[in-house]
């Protein structure tokens, strides 16, 4: 795999069960989604750094109506999680009941996990980043 801090490589790392951000060795900024150039200082000296996966729930919504790709998954929760290292990421929140959102609280501790999702062929299955209550 190329070490370039591209979205394509970000998802390749997700497939390996690794949540990573682009780290700038010039100014120490972490970029997620990753970028080839540091969004803080424009340096090209970005490289991957693996994150802990520990975070805090900052916002969430329950999806009841989805497009055809995800229609079979409803209801499900999409959350914004602020990671311990600083960046925020959007992913599904699992391990909770989407029909009882009153039991989910902004500020709750969550932890990254990876669930296998089917691909067009068995060889093309992939991992999806999700968060679970910590
Ligand atoms: Zn930088």
mmCIF file with all atom_site columns, N, CA and C in Angstrom, residues 91-120:
data_model
loop_
_atom_site.group_PDB
_atom_site.id
_atom_site.type_symbol
_atom_site.label_atom_id
_atom_site.label_alt_id
_atom_site.label_comp_id
_atom_site.label_asym_id
_atom_site.label_entity_id
_atom_site.label_seq_id
_atom_site.pdbx_PDB_ins_code
_atom_site.Cartn_x
_atom_site.Cartn_y
_atom_site.Cartn_z
_atom_site.occupancy
_atom_site.B_iso_or_equiv
_atom_site.pdbx_formal_charge
_atom_site.auth_seq_id
_atom_site.auth_comp_id
_atom_site.auth_asym_id
_atom_site.auth_atom_id
_atom_site.pdbx_PDB_model_num
ATOM 1  N N  . UNK A 1 91  ? -19.329 8.391  11.775 1.00 0.00 ? 91  UNK A N  1
ATOM 2  C CA . UNK A 1 91  ? -19.456 6.948  11.567 1.00 0.00 ? 91  UNK A CA 1
ATOM 3  C C  . UNK A 1 91  ? -20.724 6.478  12.256 1.00 0.00 ? 91  UNK A C  1
ATOM 4  N N  . UNK A 1 92  ? -21.102 5.240  11.992 1.00 0.00 ? 92  UNK A N  1
ATOM 5  C CA . UNK A 1 92  ? -22.268 4.688  12.676 1.00 0.00 ? 92  UNK A CA 1
ATOM 6  C C  . UNK A 1 92  ? -21.949 4.394  14.135 1.00 0.00 ? 92  UNK A C  1
ATOM 7  N N  . UNK A 1 93  ? -22.979 4.528  14.969 1.00 0.00 ? 93  UNK A N  1
ATOM 8  C CA . UNK A 1 93  ? -22.897 4.128  16.369 1.00 0.00 ? 93  UNK A CA 1
ATOM 9  C C  . UNK A 1 93  ? -23.702 2.836  16.497 1.00 0.00 ? 93  UNK A C  1
ATOM 10 N N  . UNK A 1 94  ? -23.063 1.766  16.956 1.00 0.00 ? 94  UNK A N  1
ATOM 11 C CA . UNK A 1 94  ? -23.717 0.472  17.089 1.00 0.00 ? 94  UNK A CA 1
ATOM 12 C C  . UNK A 1 94  ? -23.635 0.026  18.547 1.00 0.00 ? 94  UNK A C  1
ATOM 13 N N  . UNK A 1 95  ? -24.356 -1.050 18.861 1.00 0.00 ? 95  UNK A N  1
ATOM 14 C CA . UNK A 1 95  ? -24.348 -1.542 20.236 1.00 0.00 ? 95  UNK A CA 1
ATOM 15 C C  . UNK A 1 95  ? -25.308 -0.786 21.129 1.00 0.00 ? 95  UNK A C  1
ATOM 16 N N  . UNK A 1 96  ? -26.169 0.012  20.514 1.00 0.00 ? 96  UNK A N  1
ATOM 17 C CA . UNK A 1 96  ? -27.220 0.742  21.230 1.00 0.00 ? 96  UNK A CA 1
ATOM 18 C C  . UNK A 1 96  ? -28.506 0.559  20.427 1.00 0.00 ? 96  UNK A C  1
ATOM 19 N N  . UNK A 1 97  ? -29.634 0.835  21.074 1.00 0.00 ? 97  UNK A N  1
ATOM 20 C CA . UNK A 1 97  ? -30.918 0.663  20.396 1.00 0.00 ? 97  UNK A CA 1
ATOM 21 C C  . UNK A 1 97  ? -31.311 1.961  19.696 1.00 0.00 ? 97  UNK A C  1
ATOM 22 N N  . UNK A 1 98  ? -31.329 1.973  18.364 1.00 0.00 ? 98  UNK A N  1
ATOM 23 C CA . UNK A 1 98  ? -31.674 3.216  17.660 1.00 0.00 ? 98  UNK A CA 1
ATOM 24 C C  . UNK A 1 98  ? -33.115 3.652  17.904 1.00 0.00 ? 98  UNK A C  1
ATOM 25 N N  . UNK A 1 99  ? -33.927 2.757  18.446 1.00 0.00 ? 99  UNK A N  1
ATOM 26 C CA . UNK A 1 99  ? -35.312 3.134  18.743 1.00 0.00 ? 99  UNK A CA 1
ATOM 27 C C  . UNK A 1 99  ? -35.458 3.671  20.171 1.00 0.00 ? 99  UNK A C  1
ATOM 28 N N  . UNK A 1 100 ? -34.335 3.754  20.893 1.00 0.00 ? 100 UNK A N  1
ATOM 29 C CA . UNK A 1 100 ? -34.347 4.357  22.229 1.00 0.00 ? 100 UNK A CA 1
ATOM 30 C C  . UNK A 1 100 ? -33.248 5.420  22.325 1.00 0.00 ? 100 UNK A C  1
ATOM 31 N N  . UNK A 1 101 ? -33.355 6.463  21.485 1.00 0.00 ? 101 UNK A N  1
ATOM 32 C CA . UNK A 1 101 ? -32.293 7.479  21.482 1.00 0.00 ? 101 UNK A CA 1
ATOM 33 C C  . UNK A 1 101 ? -32.167 8.207  22.809 1.00 0.00 ? 101 UNK A C  1
ATOM 34 N N  . UNK A 1 102 ? -33.237 8.160  23.623 1.00 0.00 ? 102 UNK A N  1
ATOM 35 C CA . UNK A 1 102 ? -33.161 8.835  24.921 1.00 0.00 ? 102 UNK A CA 1
ATOM 36 C C  . UNK A 1 102 ? -32.147 8.161  25.852 1.00 0.00 ? 102 UNK A C  1
ATOM 37 N N  . UNK A 1 103 ? -31.720 6.952  25.498 1.00 0.00 ? 103 UNK A N  1
ATOM 38 C CA . UNK A 1 103 ? -30.727 6.248  26.314 1.00 0.00 ? 103 UNK A CA 1
ATOM 39 C C  . UNK A 1 103 ? -29.295 6.562  25.874 1.00 0.00 ? 103 UNK A C  1
ATOM 40 N N  . UNK A 1 104 ? -29.147 7.363  24.820 1.00 0.00 ? 104 UNK A N  1
ATOM 41 C CA . UNK A 1 104 ? -27.831 7.724  24.282 1.00 0.00 ? 104 UNK A CA 1
ATOM 42 C C  . UNK A 1 104 ? -27.584 9.186  24.634 1.00 0.00 ? 104 UNK A C  1
ATOM 43 N N  . UNK A 1 105 ? -26.389 9.494  25.112 1.00 0.00 ? 105 UNK A N  1
ATOM 44 C CA . UNK A 1 105 ? -26.126 10.843 25.591 1.00 0.00 ? 105 UNK A CA 1
ATOM 45 C C  . UNK A 1 105 ? -24.876 11.437 24.954 1.00 0.00 ? 105 UNK A C  1
ATOM 46 N N  . UNK A 1 106 ? -25.018 12.657 24.442 1.00 0.00 ? 106 UNK A N  1
ATOM 47 C CA . UNK A 1 106 ? -23.857 13.402 23.981 1.00 0.00 ? 106 UNK A CA 1
ATOM 48 C C  . UNK A 1 106 ? -22.887 13.500 25.159 1.00 0.00 ? 106 UNK A C  1
ATOM 49 N N  . UNK A 1 107 ? -21.631 13.213 24.895 1.00 0.00 ? 107 UNK A N  1
ATOM 50 C CA . UNK A 1 107 ? -20.627 13.192 25.956 1.00 0.00 ? 107 UNK A CA 1
ATOM 51 C C  . UNK A 1 107 ? -20.253 11.783 26.378 1.00 0.00 ? 107 UNK A C  1
ATOM 52 N N  . UNK A 1 108 ? -21.048 10.787 25.950 1.00 0.00 ? 108 UNK A N  1
ATOM 53 C CA . UNK A 1 108 ? -20.727 9.392  26.279 1.00 0.00 ? 108 UNK A CA 1
ATOM 54 C C  . UNK A 1 108 ? -19.379 9.007  25.661 1.00 0.00 ? 108 UNK A C  1
ATOM 55 N N  . UNK A 1 109 ? -18.647 8.160  26.383 1.00 0.00 ? 109 UNK A N  1
ATOM 56 C CA . UNK A 1 109 ? -17.384 7.616  25.864 1.00 0.00 ? 109 UNK A CA 1
ATOM 57 C C  . UNK A 1 109 ? -17.701 6.497  24.874 1.00 0.00 ? 109 UNK A C  1
ATOM 58 N N  . UNK A 1 110 ? -17.010 6.505  23.750 1.00 0.00 ? 110 UNK A N  1
ATOM 59 C CA . UNK A 1 110 ? -17.194 5.483  22.728 1.00 0.00 ? 110 UNK A CA 1
ATOM 60 C C  . UNK A 1 110 ? -15.823 4.979  22.274 1.00 0.00 ? 110 UNK A C  1
ATOM 61 N N  . UNK A 1 111 ? -15.854 3.824  21.613 1.00 0.00 ? 111 UNK A N  1
ATOM 62 C CA . UNK A 1 111 ? -14.606 3.208  21.148 1.00 0.00 ? 111 UNK A CA 1
ATOM 63 C C  . UNK A 1 111 ? -14.806 2.705  19.727 1.00 0.00 ? 111 UNK A C  1
ATOM 64 N N  . UNK A 1 112 ? -13.818 2.928  18.874 1.00 0.00 ? 112 UNK A N  1
ATOM 65 C CA . UNK A 1 112 ? -13.895 2.486  17.482 1.00 0.00 ? 112 UNK A CA 1
ATOM 66 C C  . UNK A 1 112 ? -13.880 0.967  17.391 1.00 0.00 ? 112 UNK A C  1
ATOM 67 N N  . UNK A 1 113 ? -14.583 0.464  16.396 1.00 0.00 ? 113 UNK A N  1
ATOM 68 C CA . UNK A 1 113 ? -14.578 -0.959 16.088 1.00 0.00 ? 113 UNK A CA 1
ATOM 69 C C  . UNK A 1 113 ? -14.760 -1.077 14.568 1.00 0.00 ? 113 UNK A C  1
ATOM 70 N N  . UNK A 1 114 ? -14.619 -2.264 14.058 1.00 0.00 ? 114 UNK A N  1
ATOM 71 C CA . UNK A 1 114 ? -14.724 -2.474 12.617 1.00 0.00 ? 114 UNK A CA 1
ATOM 72 C C  . UNK A 1 114 ? -15.646 -3.646 12.378 1.00 0.00 ? 114 UNK A C  1
ATOM 73 N N  . UNK A 1 115 ? -16.625 -3.459 11.489 1.00 0.00 ? 115 UNK A N  1
ATOM 74 C CA . UNK A 1 115 ? -17.545 -4.537 11.155 1.00 0.00 ? 115 UNK A CA 1
ATOM 75 C C  . UNK A 1 115 ? -17.420 -4.832 9.665  1.00 0.00 ? 115 UNK A C  1
ATOM 76 N N  . UNK A 1 116 ? -17.512 -6.102 9.348  1.00 0.00 ? 116 UNK A N  1
ATOM 77 C CA . UNK A 1 116 ? -17.379 -6.515 7.956  1.00 0.00 ? 116 UNK A CA 1
ATOM 78 C C  . UNK A 1 116 ? -18.672 -6.238 7.207  1.00 0.00 ? 116 UNK A C  1
ATOM 79 N N  . UNK A 1 117 ? -18.544 -5.662 6.037  1.00 0.00 ? 117 UNK A N  1
ATOM 80 C CA . UNK A 1 117 ? -19.706 -5.422 5.188  1.00 0.00 ? 117 UNK A CA 1
ATOM 81 C C  . UNK A 1 117 ? -19.485 -6.142 3.864  1.00 0.00 ? 117 UNK A C  1
ATOM 82 N N  . UNK A 1 118 ? -20.558 -6.658 3.269  1.00 0.00 ? 118 UNK A N  1
ATOM 83 C CA . UNK A 1 118 ? -20.373 -7.385 2.020  1.00 0.00 ? 118 UNK A CA 1
ATOM 84 C C  . UNK A 1 118 ? -19.996 -6.458 0.877  1.00 0.00 ? 118 UNK A C  1
ATOM 85 N N  . UNK A 1 119 ? -19.244 -6.983 -0.069 1.00 0.00 ? 119 UNK A N  1
ATOM 86 C CA . UNK A 1 119 ? -18.921 -6.250 -1.287 1.00 0.00 ? 119 UNK A CA 1
ATOM 87 C C  . UNK A 1 119 ? -19.675 -6.842 -2.457 1.00 0.00 ? 119 UNK A C  1
ATOM 88 N N  . UNK A 1 120 ? -19.442 -6.323 -3.652 1.00 0.00 ? 120 UNK A N  1
ATOM 89 C CA . UNK A 1 120 ? -20.093 -6.875 -4.843 1.00 0.00 ? 120 UNK A CA 1
ATOM 90 C C  . UNK A 1 120 ? -19.769 -8.363 -5.036 1.00 0.00 ? 120 UNK A C  1
#
